[in-house]
Amino acid sequence: MIGAGLLTLPVSSVDGEATAFIDALFTATTSVCVTGLVTLSTASHWSLFGKIVILFLIQLGGLGVVTCVTLFLVMANRRITLNERVIIRESYGLDTMEGMVKLIKKIVKGTLLIEAIGAFFYCIYFIPEFGFLQGLWKSVFNAISSFCNAGMDILGETSLAKYKNNAGINFNTMALIILGGIGFPVWWDVIHTLKEIKHKRIRKRHFFVRLTLHSKIAIVMTLILIFGGCFTIFLFEYNNPMTMKDLPLMNKLMASLFQAVTTRTAGFFTISQDKFTDASIMISMILMFIGGSPAGTAGGMKTTTIAMILLTTMSFAKGRSETEVFNRKIASDNVRLGLVVVTLGSIVLFTAITLLCVTENTPFLNVAYEAVSALATVGLSRNLTPFLSPFGKLIIIVLMYLGRIGPITLVVALSNKASSKIGIDFPEKKIIVG
């Protein structure tokens, strides 16, 4: 609300006039929820002050509430309480409460370092094109937005479309998106394992084996989604005259790879989304719904959640009662929680799509794409966002907010543990399924 209030001020817009509150609220929400859907052009509507507010909100949203609050408490020299340490431990999936403040500091330092490196590589291309100051500003904005998976840019109305043949900008953006979306726990685990190798405590060939189960699933699932998505989009768009037909082979592969990466909750695009075939749009919606990995800058149902449900299905089909992967057994509580997350996310999504079908006079596929994009905090649109009705904007705002806080947080907030019937063991019965 503070961000929305600042964005309504005349100083926040280029023309010096106050921005409508609904549009300011929409922009503040899409920024702090690192989504990227916009009703007003980020490049042309907002002044430098407005863009700085947006960038600040993106950075806060990317780091997450837990990280930002912890960092603020540390800077204020306030001791972290036991309850706050429990929240941090649960947020990052840690096994211990030791060294949490040190971890938060490393996350912030690592974030700023990666964003600085990303900005440097953008400068190579943007400074010659826009001049030093403008090129530097656009590089910093794009780097932070990319790493935080926000998908907002100040390059113009067509995102990165004019750079679709520029390998440097494409791969720099994809690297930032993937690093942000893989999740901070995976960072920590990979860095810790590399240090073990450096000090010769373990051998290089044991690198993957020594990673935690969470990291293994997150990394493998990320690779499957990126390259699987790239392959299918490449097939569906190869001869599409509206997208890739006239591109050289390597550029087709790069454009397909970029689409597969950006749908993992980033929101940048090199090809307009309303030009893709329906098959590619369906693949994109699946990738958006799955999203990135937990405790990172990405949204969606999360890679580990979907992997866990798929593994459970496979185990059941093989006649096994337990969910097993990488010679480990996944706790049944984890599996149930994963089912709750996907079920709740699906209910929210289908409800929102139904409401948008009532409020918006547009094809169903556009509405569905918009809703999935908002809930998964992606930011891709088939050119519907600027034309949303006021009620439609409110629906998308709610979706972005729910998508960012996550289904698990929503379940915990709505649950009433005091009313649960502890100690009562009811008779077990079976019902017909299927």
CSV table of N, CA and C in Angstrom, one decimal, residues 285-391:
chain,number,residue,atom,x,y,z
A,285,MET,N,1.8,-22.6,-20.4
A,285,MET,CA,0.9,-22.5,-19.2
A,285,MET,C,1.3,-23.6,-18.2
A,286,ILE,N,1.7,-24.8,-18.7
A,286,ILE,CA,2.1,-25.9,-17.8
A,286,ILE,C,3.4,-25.5,-17.1
A,287,LEU,N,4.4,-24.9,-17.9
A,287,LEU,CA,5.6,-24.4,-17.3
A,287,LEU,C,5.4,-23.3,-16.3
A,288,MET,N,4.5,-22.4,-16.6
A,288,MET,CA,4.2,-21.3,-15.7
A,288,MET,C,3.6,-21.9,-14.4
A,289,PHE,N,2.6,-22.8,-14.5
A,289,PHE,CA,2.0,-23.4,-13.3
A,289,PHE,C,3.0,-24.1,-12.4
A,290,ILE,N,3.9,-24.8,-13.0
A,290,ILE,CA,4.9,-25.5,-12.2
A,290,ILE,C,5.9,-24.4,-11.5
A,291,GLY,N,6.4,-23.5,-12.3
A,291,GLY,CA,7.2,-22.4,-11.8
A,291,GLY,C,8.6,-22.8,-11.4
A,292,GLY,N,9.2,-22.1,-10.5
A,292,GLY,CA,10.6,-22.4,-10.1
A,292,GLY,C,10.7,-23.2,-8.8
A,293,SER,N,11.7,-23.1,-8.1
A,293,SER,CA,12.0,-23.9,-6.9
A,293,SER,C,11.7,-23.1,-5.6
A,294,PRO,N,11.4,-23.8,-4.5
A,294,PRO,CA,11.1,-23.1,-3.2
A,294,PRO,C,12.2,-22.2,-2.7
A,295,ALA,N,11.8,-21.2,-1.9
A,295,ALA,CA,12.7,-20.3,-1.2
A,295,ALA,C,13.6,-19.5,-2.2
A,296,GLY,N,13.1,-19.2,-3.4
A,296,GLY,CA,13.8,-18.4,-4.4
A,296,GLY,C,13.0,-17.2,-4.8
A,297,THR,N,13.3,-16.6,-6.0
A,297,THR,CA,12.5,-15.5,-6.4
A,297,THR,C,11.4,-15.9,-7.3
A,298,ALA,N,11.2,-17.1,-7.6
A,298,ALA,CA,10.2,-17.6,-8.6
A,298,ALA,C,8.9,-17.9,-7.9
A,299,GLY,N,7.8,-18.1,-8.7
A,299,GLY,CA,6.5,-18.5,-8.1
A,299,GLY,C,6.1,-19.8,-8.6
A,300,GLY,N,4.8,-20.0,-8.8
A,300,GLY,CA,4.3,-21.3,-9.3
A,300,GLY,C,4.1,-22.3,-8.1
A,301,MET,N,3.7,-23.5,-8.5
A,301,MET,CA,3.5,-24.6,-7.5
A,301,MET,C,4.8,-25.1,-7.0
A,302,LYS,N,5.9,-24.9,-7.7
A,302,LYS,CA,7.3,-25.2,-7.4
A,302,LYS,C,7.6,-26.6,-8.0
A,303,THR,N,8.9,-26.7,-8.4
A,303,THR,CA,9.4,-27.9,-9.1
A,303,THR,C,9.4,-29.1,-8.2
A,304,THR,N,9.8,-28.9,-6.9
A,304,THR,CA,9.8,-30.0,-6.0
A,304,THR,C,8.5,-30.6,-5.7
A,305,THR,N,7.5,-29.7,-5.6
A,305,THR,CA,6.1,-30.1,-5.3
A,305,THR,C,5.6,-31.0,-6.4
A,306,ILE,N,5.7,-30.5,-7.7
A,306,ILE,CA,5.2,-31.3,-8.8
A,306,ILE,C,6.0,-32.6,-9.0
A,307,ALA,N,7.3,-32.6,-8.8
A,307,ALA,CA,8.1,-33.8,-8.9
A,307,ALA,C,7.7,-34.8,-7.8
A,308,MET,N,7.4,-34.3,-6.6
A,308,MET,CA,7.0,-35.2,-5.6
A,308,MET,C,5.7,-35.9,-5.9
A,309,ILE,N,4.7,-35.2,-6.5
A,309,ILE,CA,3.4,-35.8,-6.8
A,309,ILE,C,3.6,-36.8,-8.0
A,310,LEU,N,4.4,-36.4,-9.0
A,310,LEU,CA,4.7,-37.4,-10.1
A,310,LEU,C,5.4,-38.6,-9.6
A,311,LEU,N,6.3,-38.5,-8.7
A,311,LEU,CA,7.0,-39.6,-8.1
A,311,LEU,C,6.1,-40.5,-7.3
A,312,THR,N,5.2,-39.9,-6.6
A,312,THR,CA,4.2,-40.7,-5.8
A,312,THR,C,3.3,-41.5,-6.7
A,313,THR,N,2.9,-40.8,-7.8
A,313,THR,CA,2.1,-41.5,-8.8
A,313,THR,C,2.8,-42.7,-9.4
A,314,MET,N,4.1,-42.5,-9.8
A,314,MET,CA,4.9,-43.6,-10.3
A,314,MET,C,5.1,-44.7,-9.3
A,315,SER,N,5.3,-44.4,-8.1
A,315,SER,CA,5.5,-45.4,-7.0
A,315,SER,C,4.2,-46.2,-6.9
A,316,PHE,N,3.1,-45.5,-6.9
A,316,PHE,CA,1.8,-46.2,-6.7
A,316,PHE,C,1.6,-47.2,-7.9
A,317,ALA,N,1.9,-46.7,-9.1
A,317,ALA,CA,1.7,-47.5,-10.3
A,317,ALA,C,2.6,-48.8,-10.3
A,318,LYS,N,3.8,-48.7,-9.6
A,318,LYS,CA,4.7,-49.8,-9.4
A,318,LYS,C,4.3,-50.7,-8.3
A,319,GLY,N,3.2,-50.3,-7.6
A,319,GLY,CA,2.8,-51.1,-6.4
A,319,GLY,C,3.6,-50.9,-5.1
A,320,ARG,N,4.2,-49.7,-5.1
A,320,ARG,CA,5.0,-49.3,-3.9
A,320,ARG,C,4.2,-48.4,-3.0
A,321,SER,N,4.2,-48.6,-1.7
A,321,SER,CA,3.5,-47.7,-0.8
A,321,SER,C,4.2,-46.4,-0.4
A,322,GLU,N,5.5,-46.4,-0.7
A,322,GLU,CA,6.3,-45.2,-0.3
A,322,GLU,C,6.8,-44.5,-1.6
A,323,THR,N,7.0,-43.2,-1.4
A,323,THR,CA,7.6,-42.4,-2.5
A,323,THR,C,9.1,-42.4,-2.4
A,324,GLU,N,9.8,-42.9,-3.3
A,324,GLU,CA,11.3,-43.1,-3.2
A,324,GLU,C,11.9,-42.4,-4.5
A,325,VAL,N,13.1,-41.8,-4.2
A,325,VAL,CA,13.9,-41.2,-5.3
A,325,VAL,C,15.3,-41.0,-4.8
A,326,PHE,N,16.3,-41.2,-5.6
A,326,PHE,CA,17.7,-41.1,-5.3
A,326,PHE,C,18.1,-41.9,-4.0
A,327,ASN,N,17.5,-43.1,-3.9
A,327,ASN,CA,17.8,-43.9,-2.7
A,327,ASN,C,17.3,-43.3,-1.4
A,328,ARG,N,16.3,-42.5,-1.5
A,328,ARG,CA,15.8,-41.9,-0.3
A,328,ARG,C,14.2,-42.0,-0.3
A,329,LYS,N,13.6,-42.0,0.9
A,329,LYS,CA,12.2,-42.1,1.0
A,329,LYS,C,11.6,-40.7,1.4
A,330,ILE,N,10.7,-40.2,0.6
A,330,ILE,CA,10.1,-38.9,0.9
A,330,ILE,C,9.0,-39.0,2.0
A,331,ALA,N,9.0,-38.2,3.0
A,331,ALA,CA,8.1,-38.3,4.2
A,331,ALA,C,6.7,-38.2,3.7
A,332,SER,N,5.8,-39.0,4.2
A,332,SER,CA,4.4,-38.9,3.8
A,332,SER,C,3.7,-37.6,4.0
A,333,ASP,N,4.1,-36.9,5.1
A,333,ASP,CA,3.6,-35.6,5.4
A,333,ASP,C,4.0,-34.6,4.3
A,334,ASN,N,5.2,-34.7,3.7
A,334,ASN,CA,5.6,-33.9,2.6
A,334,ASN,C,4.7,-34.2,1.4
A,335,VAL,N,4.4,-35.4,1.1
A,335,VAL,CA,3.5,-35.8,0.0
A,335,VAL,C,2.1,-35.2,0.2
A,336,ARG,N,1.6,-35.3,1.4
A,336,ARG,CA,0.2,-34.7,1.6
A,336,ARG,C,0.2,-33.2,1.5
A,337,LEU,N,1.3,-32.6,2.0
A,337,LEU,CA,1.4,-31.1,1.9
A,337,LEU,C,1.4,-30.7,0.4
A,338,GLY,N,2.2,-31.5,-0.4
A,338,GLY,CA,2.3,-31.2,-1.8
A,338,GLY,C,0.9,-31.3,-2.5
A,339,LEU,N,0.2,-32.3,-2.2
A,339,LEU,CA,-1.2,-32.4,-2.7
A,339,LEU,C,-2.1,-31.3,-2.4
A,340,VAL,N,-1.9,-30.8,-1.1
A,340,VAL,CA,-2.7,-29.7,-0.7
A,340,VAL,C,-2.4,-28.4,-1.5
A,341,VAL,N,-1.1,-28.2,-1.7
A,341,VAL,CA,-0.6,-27.0,-2.4
A,341,VAL,C,-1.2,-27.0,-3.8
A,342,VAL,N,-1.1,-28.1,-4.5
A,342,VAL,CA,-1.5,-28.2,-5.9
A,342,VAL,C,-3.1,-28.1,-6.0
A,343,THR,N,-3.8,-28.7,-5.1
A,343,THR,CA,-5.2,-28.7,-5.0
A,343,THR,C,-5.7,-27.3,-4.8
A,344,LEU,N,-5.1,-26.6,-3.8
A,344,LEU,CA,-5.6,-25.3,-3.4
A,344,LEU,C,-5.2,-24.3,-4.6
A,345,GLY,N,-4.0,-24.5,-5.1
A,345,GLY,CA,-3.7,-23.6,-6.3
A,345,GLY,C,-4.6,-23.8,-7.4
A,346,SER,N,-5.0,-25.0,-7.7
A,346,SER,CA,-5.9,-25.3,-8.8
A,346,SER,C,-7.3,-24.7,-8.6
A,347,ILE,N,-7.8,-24.8,-7.3
A,347,ILE,CA,-9.1,-24.2,-7.0
A,347,ILE,C,-9.1,-22.7,-7.2
A,348,VAL,N,-8.0,-22.1,-6.7
A,348,VAL,CA,-7.9,-20.6,-6.8
A,348,VAL,C,-7.9,-20.2,-8.3
A,349,LEU,N,-7.1,-21.0,-9.1
A,349,LEU,CA,-6.9,-20.7,-10.5
A,349,LEU,C,-8.2,-20.8,-11.3
A,350,PHE,N,-8.9,-21.9,-11.1
A,350,PHE,CA,-10.1,-22.2,-11.9
A,350,PHE,C,-11.2,-21.2,-11.5
A,351,THR,N,-11.2,-20.8,-10.2
A,351,THR,CA,-12.2,-19.8,-9.7
A,351,THR,C,-11.9,-18.4,-10.4
A,352,ALA,N,-10.6,-18.1,-10.4
A,352,ALA,CA,-10.3,-16.8,-11.1
A,352,ALA,C,-10.5,-16.8,-12.5
A,353,ILE,N,-10.3,-17.9,-13.2
A,353,ILE,CA,-10.5,-18.0,-14.7
A,353,ILE,C,-12.0,-17.8,-14.9
A,354,THR,N,-12.8,-18.4,-14.1
A,354,THR,CA,-14.3,-18.3,-14.3
A,354,THR,C,-14.8,-16.9,-14.1
A,355,LEU,N,-14.3,-16.2,-13.1
A,355,LEU,CA,-14.6,-14.8,-12.8
A,355,LEU,C,-14.2,-13.9,-14.0
A,356,LEU,N,-13.0,-14.2,-14.4
A,356,LEU,CA,-12.4,-13.3,-15.5
A,356,LEU,C,-13.2,-13.6,-16.8
A,357,CYS,N,-13.7,-14.8,-17.0
A,357,CYS,CA,-14.6,-15.0,-18.2
A,357,CYS,C,-15.9,-14.2,-18.2
A,358,VAL,N,-16.3,-13.9,-16.9
A,358,VAL,CA,-17.5,-13.1,-16.8
A,358,VAL,C,-17.2,-11.6,-17.0
A,359,THR,N,-16.1,-11.1,-16.4
A,359,THR,CA,-15.7,-9.7,-16.4
A,359,THR,C,-15.1,-9.2,-17.7
A,360,GLU,N,-14.4,-10.1,-18.4
A,360,GLU,CA,-13.6,-9.7,-19.6
A,360,GLU,C,-14.2,-10.3,-20.9
A,361,ASN,N,-14.3,-9.4,-21.9
A,361,ASN,CA,-14.9,-9.9,-23.2
A,361,ASN,C,-13.7,-10.2,-24.1
A,362,THR,N,-13.1,-11.4,-23.9
A,362,THR,CA,-11.9,-11.8,-24.6
A,362,THR,C,-11.9,-13.3,-24.8
A,363,PRO,N,-11.2,-13.9,-25.7
A,363,PRO,CA,-11.1,-15.3,-25.9
A,363,PRO,C,-10.7,-16.0,-24.6
A,364,PHE,N,-11.2,-17.2,-24.4
A,364,PHE,CA,-10.9,-18.0,-23.2
A,364,PHE,C,-9.4,-18.2,-23.0
A,365,LEU,N,-8.6,-18.5,-24.1
A,365,LEU,CA,-7.2,-18.8,-23.9
A,365,LEU,C,-6.5,-17.6,-23.4
A,366,ASN,N,-6.9,-16.4,-23.8
A,366,ASN,CA,-6.2,-15.2,-23.3
A,366,ASN,C,-6.5,-15.0,-21.8
A,367,VAL,N,-7.7,-15.3,-21.4
A,367,VAL,CA,-8.1,-15.2,-20.0
A,367,VAL,C,-7.3,-16.2,-19.1
A,368,ALA,N,-7.3,-17.5,-19.6
A,368,ALA,CA,-6.6,-18.5,-18.9
A,368,ALA,C,-5.1,-18.2,-18.8
A,369,TYR,N,-4.5,-17.8,-19.8
A,369,TYR,CA,-3.1,-17.4,-19.8
A,369,TYR,C,-2.8,-16.3,-18.8
A,370,GLU,N,-3.6,-15.3,-18.8
A,370,GLU,CA,-3.5,-14.2,-17.9
A,370,GLU,C,-3.6,-14.7,-16.4
A,371,ALA,N,-4.5,-15.5,-16.1
A,371,ALA,CA,-4.7,-16.0,-14.8
A,371,ALA,C,-3.6,-16.9,-14.3
A,372,VAL,N,-3.1,-17.8,-15.1
A,372,VAL,CA,-2.0,-18.7,-14.8
A,372,VAL,C,-0.8,-17.8,-14.6
A,373,SER,N,-0.6,-16.8,-15.4
A,373,SER,CA,0.6,-15.9,-15.4
A,373,SER,C,0.6,-15.2,-14.1
A,374,ALA,N,-0.6,-14.7,-13.6
A,374,ALA,CA,-0.7,-13.9,-12.4
A,374,ALA,C,-0.5,-14.8,-11.2
A,375,LEU,N,-1.1,-15.9,-11.1
A,375,LEU,CA,-1.0,-16.8,-9.9
A,375,LEU,C,0.4,-17.4,-9.8
A,376,ALA,N,1.1,-17.6,-10.9
A,376,ALA,CA,2.5,-18.2,-10.9
A,376,ALA,C,3.5,-17.0,-10.9
A,377,THR,N,3.0,-15.8,-10.7
A,377,THR,CA,3.9,-14.6,-10.7
A,377,THR,C,4.9,-14.6,-11.9
A,378,VAL,N,4.3,-14.8,-13.1
A,378,VAL,CA,5.2,-14.9,-14.3
A,378,VAL,C,5.3,-13.5,-15.0
A,379,GLY,N,4.1,-13.0,-15.4
A,379,GLY,CA,4.1,-11.7,-16.0
A,379,GLY,C,4.0,-11.7,-17.5
A,380,LEU,N,3.8,-12.8,-18.1
A,380,LEU,CA,3.6,-12.9,-19.5
A,380,LEU,C,2.1,-12.7,-19.8
A,381,SER,N,1.7,-12.1,-20.9
A,381,SER,CA,0.3,-11.8,-21.3
A,381,SER,C,0.1,-11.9,-22.8
A,382,ARG,N,-1.1,-12.2,-23.2
A,382,ARG,CA,-1.4,-12.2,-24.6
A,382,ARG,C,-2.1,-10.9,-24.9
A,383,ASN,N,-1.4,-9.8,-24.4
A,383,ASN,CA,-1.9,-8.4,-24.6
A,383,ASN,C,-3.3,-8.2,-24.0
A,384,LEU,N,-3.6,-8.7,-22.9
A,384,LEU,CA,-4.8,-8.5,-22.2
A,384,LEU,C,-4.7,-7.5,-21.0
A,385,THR,N,-3.6,-7.5,-20.3
A,385,THR,CA,-3.5,-6.7,-19.1
A,385,THR,C,-3.9,-5.3,-19.2
A,386,PRO,N,-3.4,-4.5,-20.3
A,386,PRO,CA,-3.8,-3.1,-20.3
A,386,PRO,C,-5.3,-2.9,-20.6
A,387,PHE,N,-6.0,-3.9,-21.0
A,387,PHE,CA,-7.4,-3.7,-21.3
A,387,PHE,C,-8.3,-4.4,-20.3
A,388,LEU,N,-7.8,-4.8,-19.2
A,388,LEU,CA,-8.6,-5.4,-18.1
A,388,LEU,C,-9.6,-4.4,-17.5
A,389,SER,N,-10.8,-4.8,-17.2
A,389,SER,CA,-11.8,-4.0,-16.5
A,389,SER,C,-11.3,-3.8,-15.1
A,390,PRO,N,-11.9,-2.8,-14.4
A,390,PRO,CA,-11.5,-2.5,-13.0
A,390,PRO,C,-11.6,-3.8,-12.1
A,391,PHE,N,-12.7,-4.5,-12.3
A,391,PHE,CA,-12.9,-5.8,-11.5
A,391,PHE,C,-11.9,-6.8,-11.9
